[in-house]
Coordinates of C-alpha atoms and ligand atoms in Angstrom, one line a residue:
M55 CA -38.4 -16.8 -3.0
N56 CA -36.5 -14.5 -1.4
D57 CA -36.7 -13.9 2.5
G58 CA -36.2 -11.4 5.1
P59 CA -36.0 -7.5 4.7
I60 CA -35.6 -6.1 1.0
L61 CA -34.9 -2.4 0.4
A62 CA -36.6 -1.4 -2.3
I63 CA -36.1 1.7 -5.4
E64 CA -38.0 2.7 -8.0
T65 CA -37.4 5.7 -10.0
S66 CA -38.7 4.9 -13.7
C67 CA -40.7 8.5 -14.2
D68 CA -42.0 10.9 -12.2
E69 CA -41.8 9.4 -7.7
T70 CA -38.7 9.0 -6.6
A71 CA -39.8 6.1 -4.4
A72 CA -37.9 3.5 -1.9
A73 CA -39.8 0.7 1.0
V74 CA -38.4 -1.2 3.2
V75 CA -40.2 -4.4 2.3
D76 CA -40.4 -8.2 5.0
G77 CA -42.7 -10.8 3.4
R78 CA -46.4 -8.9 2.3
A79 CA -45.5 -7.0 5.2
I80 CA -44.1 -3.0 4.5
C81 CA -42.3 -1.8 6.9
S82 CA -42.2 2.1 4.8
N83 CA -43.1 3.4 1.9
V84 CA -42.2 7.0 1.7
V85 CA -42.6 8.3 -2.1
A86 CA -41.9 12.0 -2.9
S87 CA -43.2 13.2 -6.5
Q88 CA -42.2 15.1 -8.5
A89 CA -45.2 15.9 -10.0
E90 CA -45.3 19.6 -9.4
L91 CA -42.2 20.1 -11.5
H92 CA -43.2 18.9 -14.5
T93 CA -47.1 20.9 -14.1
P94 CA -46.2 23.3 -16.2
Y95 CA -44.8 21.7 -19.4
G96 CA -47.6 19.1 -19.5
G97 CA -45.8 15.9 -19.4
V98 CA -43.3 15.1 -17.4
V99 CA -39.2 16.1 -18.7
P100 CA -37.3 13.0 -18.8
E101 CA -34.2 15.5 -18.4
V102 CA -35.7 17.0 -15.9
A103 CA -36.8 14.3 -14.0
A104 CA -33.3 12.7 -13.6
R105 CA -31.2 15.7 -12.1
H106 CA -34.5 15.3 -9.5
H107 CA -34.3 12.2 -8.8
L108 CA -30.7 12.8 -8.3
G109 CA -30.8 15.0 -5.9
T110 CA -33.9 12.8 -3.9
V111 CA -32.6 9.9 -3.4
N112 CA -30.7 8.8 -1.2
A113 CA -32.6 11.6 1.5
V114 CA -35.6 8.8 0.1
V115 CA -34.0 5.6 1.0
D116 CA -33.1 7.5 4.2
E117 CA -36.4 7.8 5.0
A118 CA -37.8 4.7 4.0
L119 CA -35.6 2.7 5.8
A120 CA -35.8 5.3 9.7
R121 CA -39.5 4.6 9.4
A122 CA -38.8 0.9 8.6
G123 CA -36.5 1.1 12.3
R124 CA -33.9 -0.3 9.6
T125 CA -30.3 -0.1 9.4
L126 CA -28.7 -1.9 6.1
D127 CA -27.6 -4.6 8.1
D128 CA -31.1 -6.6 8.3
I129 CA -31.5 -5.8 5.0
S130 CA -31.5 -9.1 3.2
H131 CA -31.8 -7.7 -0.5
I132 CA -31.3 -4.8 -2.4
A133 CA -34.1 -4.6 -5.0
V134 CA -33.9 -2.2 -7.7
T135 CA -36.6 -1.0 -10.9
Q136 CA -34.7 -1.6 -13.5
R137 CA -37.8 -1.9 -16.9
P138 CA -39.1 0.3 -18.7
G139 CA -38.7 4.1 -18.3
L140 CA -37.2 7.0 -19.1
I141 CA -33.9 5.9 -19.0
G142 CA -31.7 8.4 -17.0
A143 CA -34.4 8.6 -14.6
L144 CA -34.0 4.4 -13.9
L145 CA -30.4 4.6 -13.7
I146 CA -30.2 6.8 -11.2
G147 CA -32.1 4.5 -9.7
L148 CA -29.8 1.6 -10.9
S149 CA -26.4 3.0 -10.1
T150 CA -27.3 3.8 -6.5
A151 CA -29.1 0.3 -5.8
K152 CA -25.5 -0.8 -7.0
A153 CA -23.6 1.0 -5.0
L154 CA -25.6 0.2 -1.5
A155 CA -25.5 -3.7 -2.4
Y156 CA -21.2 -3.7 -2.7
A157 CA -20.9 -1.0 0.9
A158 CA -23.5 -3.9 1.9
G159 CA -22.5 -6.8 0.8
K160 CA -25.8 -7.7 -0.4
P161 CA -26.7 -9.2 -4.0
L162 CA -29.2 -7.1 -5.7
I163 CA -32.8 -8.3 -7.3
M164 CA -34.0 -6.5 -10.7
V165 CA -37.2 -5.7 -10.7
D166 CA -39.8 -5.3 -13.1
H167 CA -41.4 -2.2 -13.1
L168 CA -45.2 -3.7 -15.0
H169 CA -44.2 -7.5 -12.2
G170 CA -43.9 -5.2 -9.5
H171 CA -47.8 -3.0 -10.4
I172 CA -49.3 -6.7 -11.0
C173 CA -48.0 -8.1 -7.3
A174 CA -49.5 -4.4 -5.7
S175 CA -52.3 -6.7 -4.5
W176 CA -50.0 -9.5 -3.1
L177 CA -49.5 -7.4 -0.4
E178 CA -50.9 -6.7 3.1
P179 CA -54.0 -6.3 4.1
V180 CA -55.0 -7.8 0.2
E181 CA -53.6 -11.0 -0.1
L182 CA -54.3 -11.8 -3.7
D183 CA -53.1 -15.1 -4.2
A184 CA -52.9 -16.5 -7.7
P185 CA -54.4 -17.1 -10.7
F186 CA -55.7 -13.8 -11.3
V187 CA -56.1 -11.4 -14.2
S188 CA -54.5 -9.1 -13.5
L189 CA -55.1 -5.0 -15.1
V190 CA -53.0 -2.5 -14.7
A191 CA -54.2 0.7 -16.2
S192 CA -51.2 4.1 -16.2
G193 CA -50.0 6.9 -18.1
G194 CA -47.3 4.8 -18.9
H195 CA -49.9 1.3 -20.1
T196 CA -52.4 -0.8 -20.1
R197 CA -52.2 -4.0 -20.0
L198 CA -53.6 -7.5 -19.1
D199 CA -52.4 -9.6 -17.8
L200 CA -53.3 -14.2 -16.0
V201 CA -51.3 -14.7 -13.9
S202 CA -50.7 -18.0 -12.5
D203 CA -48.2 -18.4 -11.1
Y204 CA -46.8 -14.6 -9.6
R205 CA -43.0 -15.0 -10.8
A206 CA -44.2 -15.7 -15.1
P207 CA -47.3 -13.5 -15.5
R208 CA -48.5 -13.7 -19.0
L209 CA -49.5 -11.0 -21.4
L210 CA -52.6 -11.3 -22.9
G211 CA -53.8 -7.8 -24.3
Q212 CA -52.3 -4.2 -23.8
T213 CA -52.6 -0.3 -25.5
R214 CA -51.3 -0.6 -28.8
D215 CA -51.1 3.3 -29.1
D216 CA -51.5 5.3 -26.4
A217 CA -51.8 3.9 -22.5
A218 CA -55.5 4.9 -21.3
G219 CA -54.5 7.3 -18.4
E220 CA -53.2 9.1 -21.6
A221 CA -55.7 9.3 -22.9
V222 CA -57.1 10.5 -19.8
D223 CA -54.9 13.2 -20.5
K224 CA -54.5 14.3 -22.9
G225 CA -58.7 14.0 -23.0
A226 CA -58.9 16.1 -20.6
R227 CA -56.8 18.8 -21.5
L228 CA -59.2 18.9 -24.3
L229 CA -61.3 19.6 -22.3
G230 CA -58.8 23.0 -21.4
L231 CA -59.2 20.5 -17.3
G232 CA -54.8 20.5 -17.1
Y233 CA -52.5 18.2 -16.2
P234 CA -52.4 15.3 -14.6
G235 CA -56.2 15.3 -16.1
G236 CA -57.3 12.0 -14.7
P237 CA -59.2 13.3 -10.8
A238 CA -60.9 16.5 -12.8
L239 CA -62.6 15.0 -15.3
E240 CA -64.2 11.8 -13.3
R241 CA -65.0 15.2 -10.8
L242 CA -66.6 16.5 -14.1
A243 CA -68.2 13.8 -16.1
A244 CA -69.8 13.4 -12.5
Q245 CA -71.9 16.0 -13.5
G246 CA -72.4 14.4 -16.7
D247 CA -74.9 12.5 -19.0
R248 CA -72.0 9.3 -21.0
T249 CA -74.7 8.6 -22.8
A250 CA -74.8 12.3 -24.5
F251 CA -72.5 11.3 -26.9
T252 CA -70.8 8.2 -29.2
F253 CA -67.6 7.3 -29.0
P254 CA -65.9 4.9 -30.8
V255 CA -64.6 2.1 -28.2
G256 CA -61.7 0.7 -30.1
L257 CA -61.2 -2.7 -30.9
G258 CA -64.4 -4.0 -29.9
G259 CA -64.4 -7.6 -31.7
K260 CA -65.1 -10.5 -29.1
G261 CA -62.5 -12.2 -27.7
E262 CA -60.6 -9.1 -28.4
R263 CA -57.8 -8.7 -25.7
D264 CA -55.7 -6.0 -26.6
F265 CA -57.2 -2.1 -26.2
S266 CA -56.8 1.3 -28.6
Y267 CA -57.1 5.3 -27.8
A268 CA -56.0 6.6 -30.7
G269 CA -59.3 7.0 -31.7
V270 CA -61.6 8.1 -29.6
K271 CA -59.4 10.6 -28.6
T272 CA -59.4 11.5 -32.5
A273 CA -62.9 11.5 -32.2
L274 CA -62.9 13.9 -29.1
L275 CA -61.2 16.2 -31.4
Y276 CA -62.8 16.3 -34.0
T277 CA -66.1 17.0 -31.4
V278 CA -65.2 18.9 -29.8
R279 CA -64.2 21.2 -33.3
D280 CA -67.0 20.1 -34.4
L281 CA -69.5 21.4 -31.5
G282 CA -66.8 25.4 -31.6
D283 CA -68.5 27.8 -29.3
D284 CA -71.0 25.2 -27.9
T285 CA -68.1 23.1 -25.9
Q286 CA -68.7 25.0 -23.1
V287 CA -71.9 23.8 -22.5
H288 CA -71.3 20.4 -23.4
L289 CA -68.7 20.1 -20.8
A290 CA -69.4 17.6 -18.3
D291 CA -71.6 16.0 -21.5
L292 CA -68.4 15.0 -23.2
A293 CA -66.5 15.1 -20.3
A294 CA -68.6 12.3 -19.0
S295 CA -68.8 10.1 -22.7
Y296 CA -65.3 10.1 -23.4
Q297 CA -64.7 8.6 -19.9
E298 CA -66.7 6.1 -20.6
A299 CA -65.2 5.3 -23.5
V300 CA -61.9 5.5 -22.1
M301 CA -63.2 2.5 -18.5
R302 CA -65.4 0.2 -20.6
P303 CA -63.2 -1.6 -23.1
L304 CA -60.8 -2.1 -19.3
A305 CA -63.1 -3.4 -17.4
D306 CA -65.0 -5.3 -20.6
R307 CA -61.7 -6.8 -21.1
L308 CA -60.7 -7.5 -17.1
I309 CA -63.8 -9.8 -16.8
D310 CA -63.7 -11.5 -20.4
A311 CA -60.4 -12.8 -19.9
A312 CA -61.1 -13.6 -16.1
I313 CA -64.1 -15.7 -17.3
E314 CA -62.1 -17.5 -20.4
H315 CA -59.7 -19.0 -17.8
R316 CA -61.7 -19.3 -15.4
V317 CA -59.9 -17.8 -12.6
P318 CA -61.9 -17.1 -9.4
A319 CA -60.4 -13.1 -9.2
V320 CA -59.3 -10.2 -11.1
S321 CA -57.1 -6.6 -9.2
L322 CA -56.8 -3.3 -11.0
G323 CA -53.6 -1.0 -10.7
G324 CA -52.1 1.8 -12.2
G325 CA -52.8 5.8 -10.8
V326 CA -56.2 5.0 -13.9
A327 CA -57.1 2.3 -10.9
A328 CA -58.2 5.6 -9.4
N329 CA -61.7 5.9 -11.8
G330 CA -64.6 5.8 -9.7
R331 CA -66.9 4.6 -12.7
L332 CA -64.0 1.9 -13.4
R333 CA -63.7 0.1 -10.4
E334 CA -67.3 0.3 -10.4
L335 CA -68.0 -1.0 -13.4
V336 CA -65.9 -3.3 -12.9
Q337 CA -67.2 -4.4 -9.2
T338 CA -70.7 -4.6 -10.9
Q339 CA -69.2 -7.7 -13.8
A340 CA -68.1 -9.0 -10.8
D341 CA -70.4 -9.7 -8.3
A342 CA -72.7 -10.9 -11.6
R343 CA -69.7 -13.3 -12.0
G344 CA -69.0 -13.9 -8.7
L345 CA -65.6 -13.2 -9.2
R346 CA -63.1 -11.3 -5.9
L347 CA -62.4 -8.4 -6.4
A348 CA -59.4 -6.7 -5.3
V349 CA -57.4 -3.1 -5.1
P350 CA -55.2 -2.3 -3.2
D351 CA -55.1 1.1 -2.0
R352 CA -54.0 4.6 -4.1
A353 CA -50.9 4.6 -2.5
L354 CA -49.5 1.2 -4.3
C355 CA -51.7 1.1 -6.8
T356 CA -49.8 4.9 -8.1
D357 CA -46.5 4.5 -8.2
N358 CA -44.4 3.4 -5.2
A359 CA -41.1 1.1 -3.7
A360 CA -42.8 -1.4 -2.5
M361 CA -44.7 -2.6 -5.0
I362 CA -41.1 -3.1 -6.5
G363 CA -40.3 -4.3 -3.3
A364 CA -43.3 -7.4 -3.4
A365 CA -42.5 -8.3 -7.3
A366 CA -38.7 -8.3 -5.4
Q367 CA -39.5 -11.5 -3.8
F368 CA -40.6 -13.2 -7.3
T369 CA -37.4 -12.7 -9.6
P370 CA -34.0 -14.3 -9.0
A371 CA -31.1 -12.4 -6.7
I372 CA -27.5 -11.8 -8.6
A373 CA -24.6 -12.4 -6.3
W374 CA -21.3 -9.6 -6.9
P375 CA -20.1 -8.5 -9.1
D376 CA -22.2 -10.1 -11.4
Y377 CA -25.0 -7.1 -11.1
L378 CA -22.5 -4.4 -12.3
G379 CA -23.1 -6.3 -15.4
Y380 CA -26.9 -5.0 -15.7
D381 CA -27.4 -1.7 -17.6
A382 CA -30.9 -0.2 -17.2
I383 CA -33.6 -0.8 -20.1
A384 CA -36.6 1.5 -21.4
T385 CA -37.8 -0.5 -23.2
A386 CA -40.4 -3.9 -21.4
P387 CA -39.5 -7.1 -23.0
P388 CA -41.7 -8.1 -25.6
G389 CA -44.0 -10.2 -24.7
G390 CA -44.8 -10.1 -21.3
I391 CA -42.2 -9.8 -18.0
A392 CA -38.3 -9.5 -17.2
A393 CA -39.0 -11.6 -14.6
Ligands
KG4_222 O1 -49.6 4.9 -12.3 P1 -49.6 6.8 -12.2 O2 -49.8 7.3 -11.1 O3 -48.3 7.3 -13.3 C1 -47.7 6.5 -14.5 O4 -48.6 7.4 -14.6 O5 -47.2 5.5 -13.7 O6 -51.5 7.8 -13.9 C2 -51.3 8.3 -13.6 C3 -52.4 8.1 -14.5 C4 -52.0 9.7 -14.9 O7 -52.9 9.4 -16.4 C5 -53.7 10.5 -14.5 O8 -55.0 11.4 -15.4 C6 -54.0 9.0 -14.6 O9 -53.1 7.9 -13.8 N1 -55.1 8.6 -13.0 C7 -56.4 8.8 -13.5 C8 -57.1 8.9 -12.1 N2 -56.7 9.3 -11.1 C9 -55.1 9.0 -11.9 N3 -57.2 8.4 -14.3 C10 -58.9 8.6 -14.0 N4 -59.4 9.1 -13.7 C11 -59.1 9.3 -11.9 N5 -59.7 9.3 -10.7
ZN223 ZN1 -46.6 3.3 -12.9

């Protein structure tokens, strides 16, 4: 464990974020979202994201320190997201963190972004202790991990194609709902019948822990094509049925994995954890099985730096000048978390 207040920086996608975390306490958690910049393009434009991080990151770090009532001198370690993410975006955070670590004479901690999502549940007020099974579902990731020890989550399953949030966004776009589509799809689905259409649930086999969303997305495309002008009449039913096909395998596989590995709790993270239907499906099954369900606040489920500060406490620190040799990496390591 790395003790003392940690200054954490996260720039892997379209949020410029910095936080000060001390043990399980969040002293500050500042997020400057670029989402509106990317909306006209229907997705994140990597070059735009990197340039915007560059212009924003210093102010966000200053704000995080100010809100925590601390200066760099009070900080014990600097932590930063090293992987996975948009390479240009990651590089801005990593270069900033190296410069701050050098200037302040502090060790640097390289954090895996997915490790951060998993460790969000460790922070107050949720304070979930291992062992548990974690589901992280966002626009970029969909994965199940067995967390017997926060230092080394073990990958149980992941998506073989689209992430769950990506499937949500693509489905929402097919239904004419704009980007990002999650909240709009959920609102429309609330007025529809989730049994009206049957969409295939990818990789449905017993004991299966991986996910696949390519099939359900194509099925929606064909259904909309076949309905033609009638699509508008069935829009709410389509949204509800599609949402069900995306959320049900997430809930089922999370609970199945918890039972198989005999853990007392499950956790949700990532932007898709905001979905009310997913929470309902997981809560109902968790209650039936006597499992605790841990869901951090929405601000800790979506991309933020407090979760990076949490994961940093379970990751080895690197001293000057060794950290200069570490680079940003776009991909996740095969088979799990780089912790
Ligand atoms: O974690 P996140 O904020 O960003 C990353 O992708 O890293 O996740 C964003 C994803 C988007 O795909 C968005 O559509 C989805 O989370 N999302 C939702 C909801 N709110 C956000 N999906 C379903 N229902 C929601 N209420
Ligand atoms: Zn994320």
